[in-house]
Coordinates of C-alpha atoms in Angstrom, one line a residue:
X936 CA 103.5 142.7 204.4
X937 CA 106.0 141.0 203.2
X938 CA 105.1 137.8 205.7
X939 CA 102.3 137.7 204.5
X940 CA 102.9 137.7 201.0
X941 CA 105.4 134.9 201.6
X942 CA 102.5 133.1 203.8
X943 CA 100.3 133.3 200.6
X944 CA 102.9 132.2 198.0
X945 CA 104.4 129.2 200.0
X946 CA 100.7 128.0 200.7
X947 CA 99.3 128.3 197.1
X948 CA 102.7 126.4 195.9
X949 CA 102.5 123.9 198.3
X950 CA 98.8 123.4 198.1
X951 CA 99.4 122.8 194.4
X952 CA 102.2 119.8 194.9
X953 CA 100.1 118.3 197.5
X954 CA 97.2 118.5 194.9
X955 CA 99.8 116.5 192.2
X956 CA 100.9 113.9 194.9
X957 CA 97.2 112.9 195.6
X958 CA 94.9 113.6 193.1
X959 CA 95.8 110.5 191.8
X960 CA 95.1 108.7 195.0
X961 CA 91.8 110.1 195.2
X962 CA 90.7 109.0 192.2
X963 CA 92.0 105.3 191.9
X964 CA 90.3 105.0 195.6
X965 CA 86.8 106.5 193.8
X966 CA 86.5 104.2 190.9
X967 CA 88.7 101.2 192.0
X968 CA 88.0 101.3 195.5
X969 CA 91.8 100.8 196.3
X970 CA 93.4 102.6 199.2
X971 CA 96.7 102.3 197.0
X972 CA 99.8 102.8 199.3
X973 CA 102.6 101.9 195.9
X974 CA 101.7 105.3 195.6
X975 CA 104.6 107.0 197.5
X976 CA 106.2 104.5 195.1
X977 CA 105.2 106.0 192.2
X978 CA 106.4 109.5 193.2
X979 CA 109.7 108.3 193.9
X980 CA 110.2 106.1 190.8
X981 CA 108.9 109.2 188.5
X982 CA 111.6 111.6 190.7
X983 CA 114.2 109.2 190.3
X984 CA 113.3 108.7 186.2
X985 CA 113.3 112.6 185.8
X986 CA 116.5 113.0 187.5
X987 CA 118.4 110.3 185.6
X988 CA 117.2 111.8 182.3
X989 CA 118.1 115.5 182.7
X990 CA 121.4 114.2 183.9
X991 CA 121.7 112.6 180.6
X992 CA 119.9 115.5 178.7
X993 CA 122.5 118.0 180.3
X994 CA 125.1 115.8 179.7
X995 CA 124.7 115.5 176.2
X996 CA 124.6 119.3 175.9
X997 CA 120.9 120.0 174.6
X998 CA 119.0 123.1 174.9
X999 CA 117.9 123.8 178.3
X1000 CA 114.8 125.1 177.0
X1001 CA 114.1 121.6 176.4
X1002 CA 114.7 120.3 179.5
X1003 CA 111.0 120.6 180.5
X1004 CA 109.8 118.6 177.6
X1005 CA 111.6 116.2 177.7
X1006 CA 110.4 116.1 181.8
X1007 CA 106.6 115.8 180.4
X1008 CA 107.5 113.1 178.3
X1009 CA 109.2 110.9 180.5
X1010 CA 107.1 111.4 182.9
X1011 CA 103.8 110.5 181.1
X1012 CA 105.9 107.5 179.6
X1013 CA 106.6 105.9 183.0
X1014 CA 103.2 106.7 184.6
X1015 CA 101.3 105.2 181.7
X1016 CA 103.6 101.9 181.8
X1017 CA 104.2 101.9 185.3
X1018 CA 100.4 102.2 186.0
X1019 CA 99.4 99.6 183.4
X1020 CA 102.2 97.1 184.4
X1021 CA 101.0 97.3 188.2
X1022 CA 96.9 97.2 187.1
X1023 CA 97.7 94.2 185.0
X1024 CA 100.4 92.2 186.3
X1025 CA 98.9 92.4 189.9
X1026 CA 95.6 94.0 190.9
X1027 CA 93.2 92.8 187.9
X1028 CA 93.4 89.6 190.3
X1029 CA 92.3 90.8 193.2
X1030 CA 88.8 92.6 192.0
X1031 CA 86.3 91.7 194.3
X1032 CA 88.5 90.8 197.2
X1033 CA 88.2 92.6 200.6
X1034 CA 89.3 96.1 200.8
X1035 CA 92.0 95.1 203.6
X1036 CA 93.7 92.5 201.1
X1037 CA 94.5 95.5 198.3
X1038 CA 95.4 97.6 201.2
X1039 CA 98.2 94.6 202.4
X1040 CA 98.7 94.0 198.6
X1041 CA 100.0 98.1 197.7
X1042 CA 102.0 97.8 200.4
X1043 CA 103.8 94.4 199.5
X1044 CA 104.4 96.7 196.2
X1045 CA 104.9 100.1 198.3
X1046 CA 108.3 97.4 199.5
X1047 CA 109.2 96.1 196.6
X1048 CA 109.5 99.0 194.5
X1049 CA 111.5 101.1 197.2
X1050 CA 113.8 98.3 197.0
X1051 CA 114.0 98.0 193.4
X1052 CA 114.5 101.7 193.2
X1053 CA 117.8 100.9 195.1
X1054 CA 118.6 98.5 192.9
X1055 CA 118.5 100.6 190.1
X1056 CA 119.8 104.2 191.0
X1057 CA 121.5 103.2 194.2
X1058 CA 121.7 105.0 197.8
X1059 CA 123.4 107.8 196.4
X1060 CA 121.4 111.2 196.1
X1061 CA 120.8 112.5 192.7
X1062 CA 120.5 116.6 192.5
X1063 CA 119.1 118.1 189.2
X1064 CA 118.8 121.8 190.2
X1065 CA 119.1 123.4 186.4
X1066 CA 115.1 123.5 185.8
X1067 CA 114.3 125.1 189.0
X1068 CA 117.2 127.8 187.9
X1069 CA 116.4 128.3 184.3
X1070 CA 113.4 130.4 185.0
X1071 CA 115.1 132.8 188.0
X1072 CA 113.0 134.9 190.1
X1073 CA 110.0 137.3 190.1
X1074 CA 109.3 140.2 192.4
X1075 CA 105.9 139.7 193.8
X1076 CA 105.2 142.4 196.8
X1077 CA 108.6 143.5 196.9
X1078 CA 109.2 139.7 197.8
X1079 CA 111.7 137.5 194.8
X1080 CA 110.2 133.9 194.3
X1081 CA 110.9 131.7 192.4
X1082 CA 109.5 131.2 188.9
X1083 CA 109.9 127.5 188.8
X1084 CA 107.3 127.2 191.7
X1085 CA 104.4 129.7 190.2
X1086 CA 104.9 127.4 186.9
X1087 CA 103.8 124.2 189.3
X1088 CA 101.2 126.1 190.4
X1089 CA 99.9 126.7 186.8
X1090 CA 100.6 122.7 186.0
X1091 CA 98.2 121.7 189.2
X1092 CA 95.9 123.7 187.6
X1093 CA 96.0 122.8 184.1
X1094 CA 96.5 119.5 185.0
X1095 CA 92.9 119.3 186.7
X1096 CA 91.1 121.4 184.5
X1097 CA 92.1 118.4 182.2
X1098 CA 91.2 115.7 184.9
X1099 CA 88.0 117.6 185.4
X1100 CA 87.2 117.8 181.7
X1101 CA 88.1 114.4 181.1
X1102 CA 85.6 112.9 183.9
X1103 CA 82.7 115.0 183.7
X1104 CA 82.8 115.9 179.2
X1105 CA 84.7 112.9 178.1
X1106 CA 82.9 109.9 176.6
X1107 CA 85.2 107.7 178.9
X1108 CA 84.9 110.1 181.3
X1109 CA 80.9 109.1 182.1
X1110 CA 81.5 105.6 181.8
X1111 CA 84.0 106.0 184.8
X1112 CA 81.4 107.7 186.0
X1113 CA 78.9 105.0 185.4
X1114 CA 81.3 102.3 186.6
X1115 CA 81.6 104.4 190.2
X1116 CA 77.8 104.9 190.6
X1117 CA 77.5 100.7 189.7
X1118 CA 79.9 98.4 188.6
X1119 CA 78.0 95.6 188.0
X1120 CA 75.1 97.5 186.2
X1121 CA 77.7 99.0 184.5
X1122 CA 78.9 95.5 182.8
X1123 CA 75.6 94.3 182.6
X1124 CA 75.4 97.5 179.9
X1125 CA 78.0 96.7 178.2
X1126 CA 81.0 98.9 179.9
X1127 CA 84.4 97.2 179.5
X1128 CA 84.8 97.7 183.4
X1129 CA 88.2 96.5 183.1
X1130 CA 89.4 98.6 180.5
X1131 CA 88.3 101.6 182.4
X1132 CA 90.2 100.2 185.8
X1133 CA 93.2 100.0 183.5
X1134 CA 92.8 103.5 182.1
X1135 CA 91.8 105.1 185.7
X1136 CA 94.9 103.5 187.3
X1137 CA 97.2 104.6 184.7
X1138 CA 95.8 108.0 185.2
X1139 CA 96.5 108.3 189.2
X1140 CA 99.7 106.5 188.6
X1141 CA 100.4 109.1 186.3
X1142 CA 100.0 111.9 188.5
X1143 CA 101.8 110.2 191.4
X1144 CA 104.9 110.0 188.6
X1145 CA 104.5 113.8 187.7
X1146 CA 104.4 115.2 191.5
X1147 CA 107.9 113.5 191.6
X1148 CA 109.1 114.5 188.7
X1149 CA 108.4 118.2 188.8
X1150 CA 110.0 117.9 192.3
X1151 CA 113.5 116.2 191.6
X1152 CA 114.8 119.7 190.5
X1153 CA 113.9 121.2 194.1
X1154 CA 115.1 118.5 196.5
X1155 CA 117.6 115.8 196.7
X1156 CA 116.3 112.3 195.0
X1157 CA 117.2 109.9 197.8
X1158 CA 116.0 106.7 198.9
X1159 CA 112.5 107.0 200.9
X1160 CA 111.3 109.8 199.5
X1161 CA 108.3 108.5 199.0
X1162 CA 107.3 107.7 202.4
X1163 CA 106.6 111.2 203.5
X1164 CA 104.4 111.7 200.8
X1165 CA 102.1 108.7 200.9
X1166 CA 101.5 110.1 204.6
X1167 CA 100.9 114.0 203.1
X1168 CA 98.9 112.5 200.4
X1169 CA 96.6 110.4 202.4
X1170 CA 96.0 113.2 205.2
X1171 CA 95.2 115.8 202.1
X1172 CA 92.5 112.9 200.6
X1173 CA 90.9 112.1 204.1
X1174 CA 90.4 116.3 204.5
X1175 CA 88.6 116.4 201.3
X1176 CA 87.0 113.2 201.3
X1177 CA 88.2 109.7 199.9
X1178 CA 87.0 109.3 196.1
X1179 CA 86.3 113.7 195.7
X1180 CA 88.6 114.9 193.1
X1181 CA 87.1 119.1 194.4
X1182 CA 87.7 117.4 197.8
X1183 CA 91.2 116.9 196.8
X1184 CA 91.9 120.4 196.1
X1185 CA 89.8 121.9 199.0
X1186 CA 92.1 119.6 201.2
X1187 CA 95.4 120.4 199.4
X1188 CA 94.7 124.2 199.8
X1189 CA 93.8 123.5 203.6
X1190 CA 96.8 121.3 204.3
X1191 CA 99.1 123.6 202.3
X1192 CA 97.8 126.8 203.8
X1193 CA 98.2 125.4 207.2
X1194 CA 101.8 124.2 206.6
X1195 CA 102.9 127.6 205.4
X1196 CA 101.1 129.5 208.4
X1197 CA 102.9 127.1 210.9
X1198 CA 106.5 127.3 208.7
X1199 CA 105.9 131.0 209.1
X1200 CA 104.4 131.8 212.1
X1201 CA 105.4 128.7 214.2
X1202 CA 108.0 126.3 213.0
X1203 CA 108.2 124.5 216.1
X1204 CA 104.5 122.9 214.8
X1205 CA 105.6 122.3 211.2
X1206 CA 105.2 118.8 211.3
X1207 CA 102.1 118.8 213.4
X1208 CA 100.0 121.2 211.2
X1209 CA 98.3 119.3 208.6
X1210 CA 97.7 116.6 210.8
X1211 CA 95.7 119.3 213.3
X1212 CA 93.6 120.2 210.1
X1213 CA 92.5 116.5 209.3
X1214 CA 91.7 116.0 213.0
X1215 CA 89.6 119.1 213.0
X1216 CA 87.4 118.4 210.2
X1217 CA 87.1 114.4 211.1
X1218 CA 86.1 116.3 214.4
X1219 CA 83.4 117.6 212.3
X1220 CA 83.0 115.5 209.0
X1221 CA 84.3 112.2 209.6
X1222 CA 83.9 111.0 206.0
X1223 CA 86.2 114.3 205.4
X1224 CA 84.4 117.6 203.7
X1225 CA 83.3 116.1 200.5
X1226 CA 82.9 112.5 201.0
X1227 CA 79.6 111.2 199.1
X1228 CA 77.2 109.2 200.0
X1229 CA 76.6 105.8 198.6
X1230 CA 74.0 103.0 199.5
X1231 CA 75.0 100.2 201.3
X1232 CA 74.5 96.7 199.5
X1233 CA 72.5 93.8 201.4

């Protein structure tokens, strides 16, 4: 019993980071059409931003309580800048080009970035364990986890409910909508297409940013951090289906689920898992389960 409530609780936590790490890749690929590979990037620029401020924040001998604000903010400042400096300085030039030059062109930046962050922070490892501590454990099933990772659980959630809300109720929202259905139509009706690129990017960077920042506290921040998780994040969006925010979270529950069985049951095919599950269902679904179907221009 109490394998199994461990199998549950690892899967629904980890289903919930992978949902953080590629929501946001999803959805810059549905409305930008941008397999956007600076996205590992982004996770390990908004790790290494949340780590350097709570090492300031504890050093300056604030309340811990705090500490998680101040996470929130940083992280929605350097997603929101990040994003915006990337959209504009760089991909609002390449609209229209083939799909194979943006993928070339994220990577160039997937480069540079990892080599700025060394620039930056260094090659040393940064540890910021005091969040995932504050909260201690629970006792679930006679089992102690920890708090910290049922609170990310309630953030993938939130966080969304909010994406969710903000596509399908928001005024912006259905113009994204519009601008993903046609672009050109879209313009032609008098939808700032760009603006809405600008905002859309901003918004998956934003996520990328979060996913590492609500991770620094659980790992060490070290230099190609972010390489794993482009390669989680894009095996999580090809289960669900490229563009499918619900087939993001169907795939991040498979994935996750399937990671915690093997940790559990088999450790020896950890690393193989989630890769078995994205074979399986391009076995079956080859446009992954919730890919939609769009006409074909001539």
């Amino acid at each position: 019993m109490l394998e199994f409530t461990a199998i549950m609780l690892d899967g629904l936590n980890y289903s919930a980071w992978l949902f953080l790490v590629a929501v946001g890749l999803t959805l810059i690929y549905g409305v930008m059409r941008i397999l956007n590979i600076a996205h590992g990037a982004f996770y390990a620029i908004g790790a290494y931003v949340c780590a350097s401020t709570l090492g300031l924040y504890y050093g300056a001998g604030l309340p811990e309580a705090l500490a998680f604000l101040a996470m929130g903010l940083v992280a929605l400042i350097a997603g929101v800048v990040l994003g915006l400096a990337v959209e504009r300085g760089v991909l609002r030039f390449l609209y229209g080009k083939d799909e194979v030059l943006m993928v070339l062109v994220t990577y160039a930046l997937f480069l540079i970035l990892g080599d700025a962050v060394k620039l930056i922070w260094g090659v040393e490892s940064y540890f910021v364990y005091q969040p995932y501590a504050y909260f201690g454990f629970v006792e679930i099933g006679g089992l102690p986890y920890q708090v910290y990772d049922l609170l990310m659980v309630v953030l993938a959630v939130v966080l969304g409910v909010a994406l969710w809300f903000w596509l399908e109720r928001s005024r912006m929202g259905r113009m994204t909508t519009a601008v993903v259905a046609d672009r050109e139509i879209s313009a032609a009706m008098g939808i700032n297409v760009k603006r809405i690129f600008a905002t859309t990017f901003a918004i998956g960077t934003f996520f990328a940013v979060v996913g590492g920042a609500v991770t620094a506290p659980k790992i060490a921040v070290t230099p190609g951090i972010g390489v794993e998780v482009i390669i989680l994040a894009f095996a999580v969006v090809v289960i669900g289906g490229l563009g499918s925010i619900p087939g993001a979270a169907i795939g991040a529950v498979f994935a996750g689920y399937a990671r915690a069985l093997s940790v559990h049951l088999a450790p020896e095919f950890e690393l193989f898992a989630i890769y078995a599950v994205m074979a399986a269902v391009l076995a079956v679904r080859p446009h992954g389960l919730f890919a939609k179907v769009s006409g074909r221009k001539i």
